[in-house]
Amino acid sequence: MKSNWIVFIHRDTMILCITLSLSLILLFSNNSKFIDALEADITDSYLIITSPQRWYRDILSTKEQNNLLVQRLIQLRLVHSQNEHFRIENENLRKMLNFSTGTPLSLLPANITNRHSVLLQSIIIDVGADRDIRKNQPVLDMIGLMGKTISVGEMATKVQLITDKNYRVSIRVGEQRSLGIFIPTHGKFGVLEGVRKSMDLNVGEIAYTSGISDIYPANIPVARVISVNKDNDRPFQDVNVEILAELQNFNYVFVVQ
Amino acid sequence: MKNTTLIIHCVILICVILLQAYFPMIYMGDITISPDIALVYISIMAILYSRFRIILLAFILGLLQDLISQVSLLGLFSFIKSLSAFSFGFIKLHESVWNVNLKRFVLILIYFIHFFIYFYIIINDNGSWIIILQYSLLQTIFTYGIFGILNSFIFKRRII
């Protein structure tokens, strides 16, 4: 009886060791091509599984969103008329200074198939290689940077969220446009590393992408400064920030192409 | 395992995957909680059936969860789910030795350790033990809540 029990325990321990070893191999080989292909296939399958959810969500939210959009449209028309005046003035000034003109971003809208929670470090969107999506394209919502594409299936794409532990983005912040690195900490919060102590930074200032990286164009809003601490023994100040992108109740995002 | 039993288990497994995808979120201020249905399923199965198969099942479910939800930490869920399934098995092994309260305590402790390891790894702010504990506790409470509802109303307290 006792020997049977020992065999039973050993068999369980053996399978546990095998599964734990496999998990560790996966943890340390995230960049393998096989894993990439598997991720792309699972992403496509997940899109099919959650299609009824997207359908009823679309039906339920259409009227409410329509009302909100009408209000927003009126507000934006007023802002637009103001901005049009500034644009003409700005164009004239740029011509006087011989500035080159930047091309506007091309945005592809996409629906989200899963919802963000503390257990999720990624989202799946319903556009894929069929819509010319590639790896490492920035993803935005209406307010700010949300992440980047990480695994592209035929019909769906996995997006690494800005809240992911290993997400980093080069930013500029403050009046002096000082460089720094945005690092997420938990929930919708993060820190800016490498911001010089000599730079005056105020609560409420917005950090924008610097444009230095190959992935992110410049001037995409990333996070808002919520606290600044210069009282430390490092050459840089501690800057705590709040992510601007809406991480709750979002339905669609835009992929920068 | 008979063919009909196998089919029933496959159907339940598909339901668990669908339920995990469709389960509503719980918003608590800045925190969004989503009870881990897969963990509840693994705990029920590990208490009712042989631990050997359930560890494998936990690994596969964890891997699926990883492929959908993780980017840089692929393998994390499969690691902690396999470990949890092994630990749940102790409740079955000590079925006649432990009383109900002790079994409940062990179950909650395993849920808590599962979430604590997860949040300890994914949260960058190493100094924020309170935040890690807050997330882990909330996830444990909601996940145990689902287990409690299933145990009371569907299994008529046959699990614990």
GROMACS .gro file of C-alpha atoms in nm:
model
  417
    1MET     CA    1   0.000   0.000   0.000
    2LYS     CA    2   0.280   0.235   0.103
    3SER     CA    3   0.487   0.158  -0.210
    4ASN     CA    4   0.183   0.230  -0.432
    5TRP     CA    5   0.141   0.566  -0.267
    6ILE     CA    6   0.512   0.647  -0.324
    7VAL     CA    7   0.488   0.550  -0.694
    8PHE     CA    8   0.180   0.773  -0.722
    9ILE     CA    9   0.365   1.069  -0.565
   10HIS     CA   10   0.673   1.011  -0.782
   11ARG     CA   11   0.469   0.994  -1.102
   12ASP     CA   12   0.306   1.327  -1.016
   13THR     CA   13   0.640   1.485  -0.923
   14MET     CA   14   0.792   1.364  -1.249
   15ILE     CA   15   0.516   1.516  -1.465
   16LEU     CA   16   0.537   1.836  -1.260
   17CYS     CA   17   0.914   1.858  -1.325
   18ILE     CA   18   0.856   1.802  -1.699
   19THR     CA   19   0.585   2.071  -1.725
   20LEU     CA   20   0.786   2.318  -1.515
   21SER     CA   21   1.094   2.259  -1.732
   22LEU     CA   22   0.889   2.312  -2.048
   23SER     CA   23   0.747   2.634  -1.903
   24LEU     CA   24   1.094   2.760  -1.818
   25ILE     CA   25   1.219   2.675  -2.168
   26LEU     CA   26   0.925   2.879  -2.305
   27LEU     CA   27   1.004   3.170  -2.071
   28PHE     CA   28   1.362   3.181  -2.197
   29SER     CA   29   1.290   3.124  -2.567
   30ASN     CA   30   1.020   3.382  -2.634
   31ASN     CA   31   1.176   3.492  -2.960
   32SER     CA   32   1.185   3.156  -3.138
   33LYS     CA   33   1.015   3.133  -3.478
   34PHE     CA   34   0.806   2.834  -3.370
   35ILE     CA   35   0.663   3.029  -3.075
   36ASP     CA   36   0.594   3.327  -3.303
   37ALA     CA   37   0.403   3.107  -3.549
   38LEU     CA   38   0.208   2.940  -3.266
   39GLU     CA   39   0.117   3.281  -3.121
   40ALA     CA   40  -0.008   3.401  -3.460
   41ASP     CA   41  -0.227   3.088  -3.500
   42ILE     CA   42  -0.373   3.118  -3.150
   43THR     CA   43  -0.441   3.489  -3.210
   44ASP     CA   44  -0.640   3.404  -3.526
   45SER     CA   45  -0.835   3.132  -3.340
   46TYR     CA   46  -0.916   3.369  -3.053
   47LEU     CA   47  -1.060   3.617  -3.303
   48ILE     CA   48  -1.304   3.351  -3.426
   49ILE     CA   49  -1.400   3.242  -3.071
   50THR     CA   50  -1.481   3.598  -2.962
   51SER     CA   51  -1.660   3.710  -3.279
   52PRO     CA   52  -2.014   3.684  -3.121
   53GLN     CA   53  -1.896   3.903  -2.833
   54ARG     CA   54  -1.778   4.173  -3.074
   55TRP     CA   55  -2.103   4.148  -3.265
   56TYR     CA   56  -2.334   4.208  -2.965
   57ARG     CA   57  -2.099   4.473  -2.824
   58ASP     CA   58  -2.117   4.658  -3.155
   59ILE     CA   59  -2.498   4.640  -3.154
   60LEU     CA   60  -2.534   4.753  -2.792
   61SER     CA   61  -2.287   5.037  -2.802
   62THR     CA   62  -2.371   5.190  -3.140
   63LYS     CA   63  -2.646   5.428  -3.022
   64GLU     CA   64  -2.456   5.544  -2.715
   65GLN     CA   65  -2.137   5.596  -2.913
   66ASN     CA   66  -2.327   5.783  -3.182
   67ASN     CA   67  -2.458   6.037  -2.926
   68LEU     CA   68  -2.113   6.084  -2.780
   69LEU     CA   69  -1.959   6.126  -3.124
   70VAL     CA   70  -2.215   6.392  -3.221
   71GLN     CA   71  -2.124   6.592  -2.908
   72ARG     CA   72  -1.755   6.542  -2.978
   73LEU     CA   73  -1.802   6.645  -3.339
   74ILE     CA   74  -1.951   6.980  -3.238
   75GLN     CA   75  -1.670   7.043  -2.989
   76LEU     CA   76  -1.408   6.949  -3.246
   77ARG     CA   77  -1.562   7.174  -3.513
   78LEU     CA   78  -1.514   7.470  -3.280
   79VAL     CA   79  -1.157   7.367  -3.204
   80HIS     CA   80  -1.097   7.303  -3.574
   81SER     CA   81  -1.198   7.655  -3.675
   82GLN     CA   82  -0.950   7.790  -3.418
   83ASN     CA   83  -0.678   7.552  -3.533
   84GLU     CA   84  -0.733   7.642  -3.898
   85HIS     CA   85  -0.635   7.996  -3.816
   86PHE     CA   86  -0.322   7.872  -3.632
   87ARG     CA   87  -0.236   7.637  -3.920
   88ILE     CA   88  -0.230   7.915  -4.176
   89GLU     CA   89  -0.020   8.128  -3.946
   90ASN     CA   90   0.213   7.833  -3.875
   91GLU     CA   91   0.252   7.749  -4.245
   92ASN     CA   92   0.353   8.105  -4.319
   93LEU     CA   93   0.607   8.100  -4.038
   94ARG     CA   94   0.750   7.762  -4.152
   95LYS     CA   95   0.788   7.896  -4.505
   96MET     CA   96   0.975   8.196  -4.369
   97LEU     CA   97   1.211   7.963  -4.177
   98ASN     CA   98   1.245   7.705  -4.465
   99PHE     CA   99   1.109   7.416  -4.253
  100SER     CA  100   1.044   7.082  -4.425
  101THR     CA  101   0.683   6.958  -4.407
  102GLY     CA  102   0.608   6.639  -4.214
  103THR     CA  103   0.370   6.378  -4.351
  104PRO     CA  104   0.058   6.308  -4.140
  105LEU     CA  105   0.026   5.962  -3.982
  106SER     CA  106  -0.180   5.703  -4.166
  107LEU     CA  107  -0.409   5.529  -3.915
  108LEU     CA  108  -0.590   5.199  -3.957
  109PRO     CA  109  -0.883   5.152  -3.713
  110ALA     CA  110  -0.921   4.810  -3.549
  111ASN     CA  111  -1.164   4.647  -3.305
  112ILE     CA  112  -1.038   4.487  -2.985
  113THR     CA  113  -1.137   4.126  -2.925
  114ASN     CA  114  -1.037   4.087  -2.560
  115ARG     CA  115  -1.058   4.330  -2.273
  116HIS     CA  116  -0.778   4.457  -2.057
  117SER     CA  117  -0.742   4.337  -1.699
  118VAL     CA  118  -0.458   4.283  -1.456
  119LEU     CA  119  -0.415   3.932  -1.597
  120LEU     CA  120  -0.362   4.058  -1.952
  121GLN     CA  121  -0.043   4.211  -2.083
  122SER     CA  122  -0.164   4.218  -2.443
  123ILE     CA  123  -0.475   4.272  -2.653
  124ILE     CA  124  -0.586   4.110  -2.977
  125ILE     CA  125  -0.717   4.327  -3.262
  126ASP     CA  126  -0.915   4.217  -3.566
  127VAL     CA  127  -0.674   4.327  -3.839
  128GLY     CA  128  -0.378   4.120  -3.951
  129ALA     CA  129  -0.144   4.049  -4.238
  130ASP     CA  130  -0.446   4.071  -4.474
  131ARG     CA  131  -0.456   4.446  -4.396
  132ASP     CA  132  -0.082   4.487  -4.436
  133ILE     CA  133  -0.008   4.490  -4.063
  134ARG     CA  134   0.351   4.413  -3.972
  135LYS     CA  135   0.539   4.353  -3.650
  136ASN     CA  136   0.643   4.658  -3.444
  137GLN     CA  137   0.384   4.909  -3.563
  138PRO     CA  138   0.264   5.162  -3.301
  139VAL     CA  139  -0.094   5.132  -3.175
  140LEU     CA  140  -0.284   5.435  -3.041
  141ASP     CA  141  -0.624   5.512  -2.900
  142MET     CA  142  -0.795   5.852  -2.920
  143ILE     CA  143  -0.585   5.987  -2.633
  144GLY     CA  144  -0.238   5.841  -2.652
  145LEU     CA  145   0.005   5.557  -2.715
  146MET     CA  146  -0.134   5.215  -2.634
  147GLY     CA  147   0.139   4.974  -2.746
  148LYS     CA  148   0.287   4.808  -3.050
  149THR     CA  149   0.206   4.508  -3.268
  150ILE     CA  150   0.403   4.205  -3.161
  151SER     CA  151   0.262   3.897  -3.334
  152VAL     CA  152   0.076   3.915  -3.665
  153GLY     CA  153  -0.170   3.646  -3.775
  154GLU     CA  154  -0.359   3.634  -4.103
  155MET     CA  155  -0.673   3.806  -3.965
  156ALA     CA  156  -0.571   3.916  -3.616
  157THR     CA  157  -0.278   4.079  -3.443
  158LYS     CA  158  -0.149   4.064  -3.087
  159VAL     CA  159  -0.058   4.401  -2.941
  160GLN     CA  160   0.194   4.440  -2.660
  161LEU     CA  161   0.031   4.689  -2.423
  162ILE     CA  162   0.215   4.989  -2.284
  163THR     CA  163   0.158   4.831  -1.938
  164ASP     CA  164   0.367   4.522  -2.023
  165LYS     CA  165   0.663   4.469  -1.787
  166ASN     CA  166   0.922   4.481  -2.067
  167TYR     CA  167   0.774   4.774  -2.259
  168ARG     CA  168   1.003   5.075  -2.304
  169VAL     CA  169   0.958   5.391  -2.508
  170SER     CA  170   1.185   5.692  -2.556
  171ILE     CA  171   1.008   6.017  -2.464
  172ARG     CA  172   1.057   6.393  -2.448
  173VAL     CA  173   0.904   6.592  -2.165
  174GLY     CA  174   0.885   6.947  -2.034
  175GLU     CA  175   0.947   7.285  -2.189
  176GLN     CA  176   1.308   7.192  -2.263
  177ARG     CA  177   1.196   6.869  -2.435
  178SER     CA  178   1.433   6.664  -2.220
  179LEU     CA  179   1.487   6.301  -2.317
  180GLY     CA  180   1.386   6.009  -2.095
  181ILE     CA  181   1.260   5.652  -2.102
  182PHE     CA  182   0.906   5.556  -2.008
  183ILE     CA  183   0.885   5.234  -1.801
  184PRO     CA  184   0.549   5.094  -1.681
  185THR     CA  185   0.521   4.993  -1.316
  186HIS     CA  186   0.169   4.871  -1.235
  187GLY     CA  187  -0.184   4.937  -1.358
  188LYS     CA  188  -0.194   5.266  -1.547
  189PHE     CA  189   0.117   5.404  -1.375
  190GLY     CA  190   0.479   5.423  -1.480
  191VAL     CA  191   0.806   5.612  -1.430
  192LEU     CA  192   1.025   5.829  -1.652
  193GLU     CA  193   1.390   5.735  -1.618
  194GLY     CA  194   1.688   5.945  -1.720
  195VAL     CA  195   1.525   6.289  -1.680
  196ARG     CA  196   1.800   6.533  -1.566
  197LYS     CA  197   1.766   6.696  -1.225
  198SER     CA  198   1.852   7.033  -1.378
  199MET     CA  199   1.528   7.027  -1.576
  200ASP     CA  200   1.221   7.188  -1.423
  201LEU     CA  201   0.927   6.958  -1.455
  202ASN     CA  202   0.574   7.031  -1.337
  203VAL     CA  203   0.289   6.802  -1.244
  204GLY     CA  204   0.046   6.770  -1.534
  205GLU     CA  205   0.304   6.798  -1.812
  206ILE     CA  206   0.272   6.547  -2.093
  207ALA     CA  207   0.550   6.313  -2.211
  208TYR     CA  208   0.553   6.261  -2.589
  209THR     CA  209   0.739   6.001  -2.798
  210SER     CA  210   1.080   6.141  -2.890
  211GLY     CA  211   1.090   6.012  -3.248
  212ILE     CA  212   1.439   5.871  -3.190
  213SER     CA  213   1.326   5.508  -3.216
  214ASP     CA  214   1.260   5.333  -3.547
  215ILE     CA  215   0.916   5.223  -3.427
  216TYR     CA  216   0.743   5.532  -3.288
  217PRO     CA  217   0.696   5.860  -3.476
  218ALA     CA  218   0.758   6.175  -3.272
  219ASN     CA  219   0.496   6.362  -3.067
  220ILE     CA  220   0.255   6.084  -2.976
  221PRO     CA  221   0.126   6.155  -2.621
  222VAL     CA  222   0.237   5.881  -2.381
  223ALA     CA  223   0.185   5.979  -2.016
  224ARG     CA  224   0.109   6.266  -1.777
  225VAL     CA  225   0.344   6.361  -1.492
  226ILE     CA  226   0.177   6.303  -1.152
  227SER     CA  227   0.470   6.353  -0.913
  228VAL     CA  228   0.832   6.467  -0.924
  229ASN     CA  229   1.104   6.402  -0.667
  230LYS     CA  230   1.455   6.549  -0.695
  231ASP     CA  231   1.553   6.457  -0.340
  232ASN     CA  232   1.756   6.144  -0.419
  233ASP     CA  233   2.124   6.052  -0.455
  234ARG     CA  234   2.112   5.992  -0.832
  235PRO     CA  235   2.181   6.236  -1.120
  236PHE     CA  236   1.823   6.194  -1.241
  237GLN     CA  237   1.492   6.291  -1.083
  238ASP     CA  238   1.218   6.039  -0.995
  239VAL     CA  239   0.921   6.112  -1.217
  240ASN     CA  240   0.599   5.919  -1.167
  241VAL     CA  241   0.352   5.929  -1.453
  242GLU     CA  242   0.004   5.813  -1.544
  243ILE     CA  243  -0.054   5.649  -1.882
  244LEU     CA  244  -0.283   5.862  -2.102
  245ALA     CA  245  -0.434   5.587  -2.313
  246GLU     CA  246  -0.773   5.461  -2.192
  247LEU     CA  247  -0.705   5.113  -2.056
  248GLN     CA  248  -1.059   5.039  -1.942
  249ASN     CA  249  -1.367   5.001  -2.160
  250PHE     CA  250  -1.197   5.059  -2.490
  251ASN     CA  251  -1.344   4.911  -2.805
  252TYR     CA  252  -1.116   5.017  -3.084
  253VAL     CA  253  -0.763   5.137  -3.149
  254PHE     CA  254  -0.564   5.275  -3.442
  255VAL     CA  255  -0.256   5.114  -3.595
  256VAL     CA  256  -0.003   5.361  -3.735
  257GLN     CA  257   0.100   5.251  -4.084
  258MET     CA  258  -1.171   0.681  -1.924
  259LYS     CA  259  -1.489   0.593  -2.115
  260ASN     CA  260  -1.561   0.768  -2.445
  261THR     CA  261  -1.870   0.945  -2.312
  262THR     CA  262  -1.681   1.073  -2.006
  263LEU     CA  263  -1.402   1.195  -2.232
  264ILE     CA  264  -1.650   1.379  -2.455
  265ILE     CA  265  -1.818   1.539  -2.151
  266HIS     CA  266  -1.480   1.657  -2.021
  267CYS     CA  267  -1.386   1.798  -2.363
  268VAL     CA  268  -1.716   1.990  -2.376
  269ILE     CA  269  -1.658   2.124  -2.023
  270LEU     CA  270  -1.305   2.227  -2.121
  271ILE     CA  271  -1.435   2.417  -2.425
  272CYS     CA  272  -1.696   2.585  -2.201
  273VAL     CA  273  -1.420   2.688  -1.958
  274ILE     CA  274  -1.218   2.844  -2.242
  275LEU     CA  275  -1.527   3.028  -2.370
  276LEU     CA  276  -1.624   3.140  -2.020
  277GLN     CA  277  -1.274   3.274  -1.958
  278ALA     CA  278  -1.297   3.475  -2.281
  279TYR     CA  279  -1.648   3.607  -2.211
  280PHE     CA  280  -1.647   3.651  -1.833
  281PRO     CA  281  -1.728   4.012  -1.735
  282MET     CA  282  -1.460   4.231  -1.579
  283ILE     CA  283  -1.497   4.377  -1.231
  284TYR     CA  284  -1.392   4.743  -1.218
  285MET     CA  285  -1.272   4.871  -0.880
  286GLY     CA  286  -1.144   5.222  -0.938
  287ASP     CA  287  -0.818   5.190  -1.126
  288ILE     CA  288  -0.802   4.814  -1.080
  289THR     CA  289  -0.973   4.577  -1.321
  290ILE     CA  290  -1.022   4.226  -1.188
  291SER     CA  291  -1.100   3.924  -1.402
  292PRO     CA  292  -1.155   3.602  -1.206
  293ASP     CA  293  -0.937   3.319  -1.334
  294ILE     CA  294  -1.195   3.061  -1.445
  295ALA     CA  295  -0.920   2.829  -1.573
  296LEU     CA  296  -0.768   2.817  -1.223
  297VAL     CA  297  -1.108   2.739  -1.069
  298TYR     CA  298  -1.155   2.456  -1.322
  299ILE     CA  299  -0.808   2.316  -1.250
  300SER     CA  300  -0.870   2.326  -0.874
  301ILE     CA  301  -1.201   2.140  -0.908
  302MET     CA  302  -1.053   1.879  -1.140
  303ALA     CA  303  -0.742   1.829  -0.922
  304ILE     CA  304  -0.957   1.773  -0.613
  305LEU     CA  305  -1.196   1.535  -0.790
  306TYR     CA  306  -0.961   1.338  -1.019
  307SER     CA  307  -0.604   1.209  -1.051
  308ARG     CA  308  -0.337   1.475  -1.010
  309PHE     CA  309  -0.118   1.331  -1.288
  310ARG     CA  310  -0.358   1.420  -1.571
  311ILE     CA  311  -0.459   1.750  -1.418
  312ILE     CA  312  -0.099   1.876  -1.408
  313LEU     CA  313  -0.082   1.817  -1.785
  314LEU     CA  314  -0.421   1.982  -1.834
  315ALA     CA  315  -0.309   2.280  -1.623
  316PHE     CA  316   0.005   2.314  -1.832
  317ILE     CA  317  -0.196   2.317  -2.156
  318LEU     CA  318  -0.456   2.564  -2.022
  319GLY     CA  319  -0.177   2.785  -1.886
  320LEU     CA  320   0.000   2.776  -2.219
  321LEU     CA  321  -0.319   2.881  -2.400
  322GLN     CA  322  -0.363   3.164  -2.152
  323ASP     CA  323   0.001   3.263  -2.209
  324LEU     CA  324  -0.036   3.267  -2.586
  325ILE     CA  325  -0.338   3.497  -2.561
  326SER     CA  326  -0.239   3.727  -2.278
  327GLN     CA  327   0.140   3.739  -2.250
  328VAL     CA  328   0.405   3.894  -2.468
  329SER     CA  329   0.742   3.884  -2.298
  330LEU     CA  330   0.662   3.634  -2.025
  331LEU     CA  331   0.532   3.344  -2.231
  332GLY     CA  332   0.538   3.034  -2.010
  333LEU     CA  333   0.456   3.217  -1.687
  334PHE     CA  334   0.095   3.098  -1.663
  335SER     CA  335   0.186   2.742  -1.766
  336PHE     CA  336   0.452   2.739  -1.493
  337ILE     CA  337   0.232   2.864  -1.210
  338LYS     CA  338  -0.075   2.668  -1.325
  339SER     CA  339   0.121   2.338  -1.329
  340LEU     CA  340   0.258   2.416  -0.984
  341SER     CA  341  -0.090   2.504  -0.857
  342ALA     CA  342  -0.241   2.182  -1.000
  343PHE     CA  343   0.026   1.980  -0.818
  344SER     CA  344  -0.052   2.165  -0.495
  345PHE     CA  345  -0.431   2.123  -0.533
  346GLY     CA  346  -0.364   1.748  -0.549
  347PHE     CA  347  -0.262   1.753  -0.182
  348ILE     CA  348  -0.623   1.832  -0.091
  349LYS     CA  349  -0.732   1.507  -0.258
  350LEU     CA  350  -0.441   1.311  -0.108
  351HIS     CA  351  -0.545   1.426   0.242
  352GLU     CA  352  -0.918   1.399   0.172
  353SER     CA  353  -0.994   1.193   0.481
  354VAL     CA  354  -0.729   1.353   0.704
  355TRP     CA  355  -0.798   1.725   0.669
  356ASN     CA  356  -1.122   1.886   0.782
  357VAL     CA  357  -1.326   2.121   0.558
  358ASN     CA  358  -1.182   2.441   0.703
  359LEU     CA  359  -0.824   2.325   0.652
  360LYS     CA  360  -0.903   2.226   0.293
  361ARG     CA  361  -1.056   2.570   0.230
  362PHE     CA  362  -0.753   2.738   0.384
  363VAL     CA  363  -0.512   2.537   0.167
  364LEU     CA  364  -0.719   2.613  -0.145
  365ILE     CA  365  -0.721   2.988  -0.072
  366LEU     CA  366  -0.349   2.978   0.007
  367ILE     CA  367  -0.273   2.811  -0.328
  368TYR     CA  368  -0.489   3.066  -0.513
  369PHE     CA  369  -0.307   3.346  -0.330
  370ILE     CA  370   0.041   3.204  -0.402
  371HIS     CA  371  -0.055   3.159  -0.769
  372PHE     CA  372  -0.153   3.526  -0.805
  373PHE     CA  373   0.126   3.651  -0.583
  374ILE     CA  374   0.394   3.485  -0.800
  375TYR     CA  375   0.224   3.623  -1.112
  376PHE     CA  376   0.201   3.982  -0.987
  377TYR     CA  377   0.546   3.969  -0.826
  378ILE     CA  378   0.689   3.887  -1.170
  379ILE     CA  379   0.481   4.123  -1.385
  380ILE     CA  380   0.485   4.434  -1.165
  381ASN     CA  381   0.801   4.637  -1.224
  382ASP     CA  382   0.770   4.842  -0.906
  383ASN     CA  383   0.958   4.605  -0.675
  384GLY     CA  384   0.915   4.829  -0.371
  385SER     CA  385   0.535   4.821  -0.392
  386TRP     CA  386   0.457   4.515  -0.185
  387ILE     CA  387   0.122   4.667  -0.092
  388ILE     CA  388   0.018   4.689  -0.458
  389ILE     CA  389   0.126   4.330  -0.524
  390LEU     CA  390  -0.061   4.211  -0.215
  391GLN     CA  391  -0.367   4.420  -0.307
  392TYR     CA  392  -0.389   4.273  -0.658
  393SER     CA  393  -0.321   3.918  -0.534
  394LEU     CA  394  -0.580   3.939  -0.257
  395LEU     CA  395  -0.852   4.081  -0.481
  396GLN     CA  396  -0.790   3.819  -0.749
  397THR     CA  397  -0.790   3.544  -0.482
  398ILE     CA  398  -1.118   3.666  -0.329
  399PHE     CA  399  -1.302   3.680  -0.663
  400THR     CA  400  -1.159   3.350  -0.786
  401TYR     CA  401  -1.248   3.176  -0.458
  402GLY     CA  402  -1.594   3.337  -0.484
  403ILE     CA  403  -1.648   3.162  -0.819
  404PHE     CA  404  -1.522   2.835  -0.669
  405GLY     CA  405  -1.755   2.877  -0.369
  406ILE     CA  406  -2.059   2.937  -0.592
  407LEU     CA  407  -1.981   2.630  -0.804
  408ASN     CA  408  -1.910   2.417  -0.496
  409SER     CA  409  -2.234   2.516  -0.323
  410PHE     CA  410  -2.484   2.529  -0.608
  411ILE     CA  411  -2.357   2.289  -0.874
  412PHE     CA  412  -2.150   2.031  -0.684
  413LYS     CA  413  -2.364   2.049  -0.364
  414ARG     CA  414  -2.049   2.071  -0.147
  415ARG     CA  415  -1.903   1.748  -0.284
  416ILE     CA  416  -1.568   1.910  -0.371
  417ILE     CA  417  -1.486   2.045  -0.025
   0.00000   0.00000   0.00000
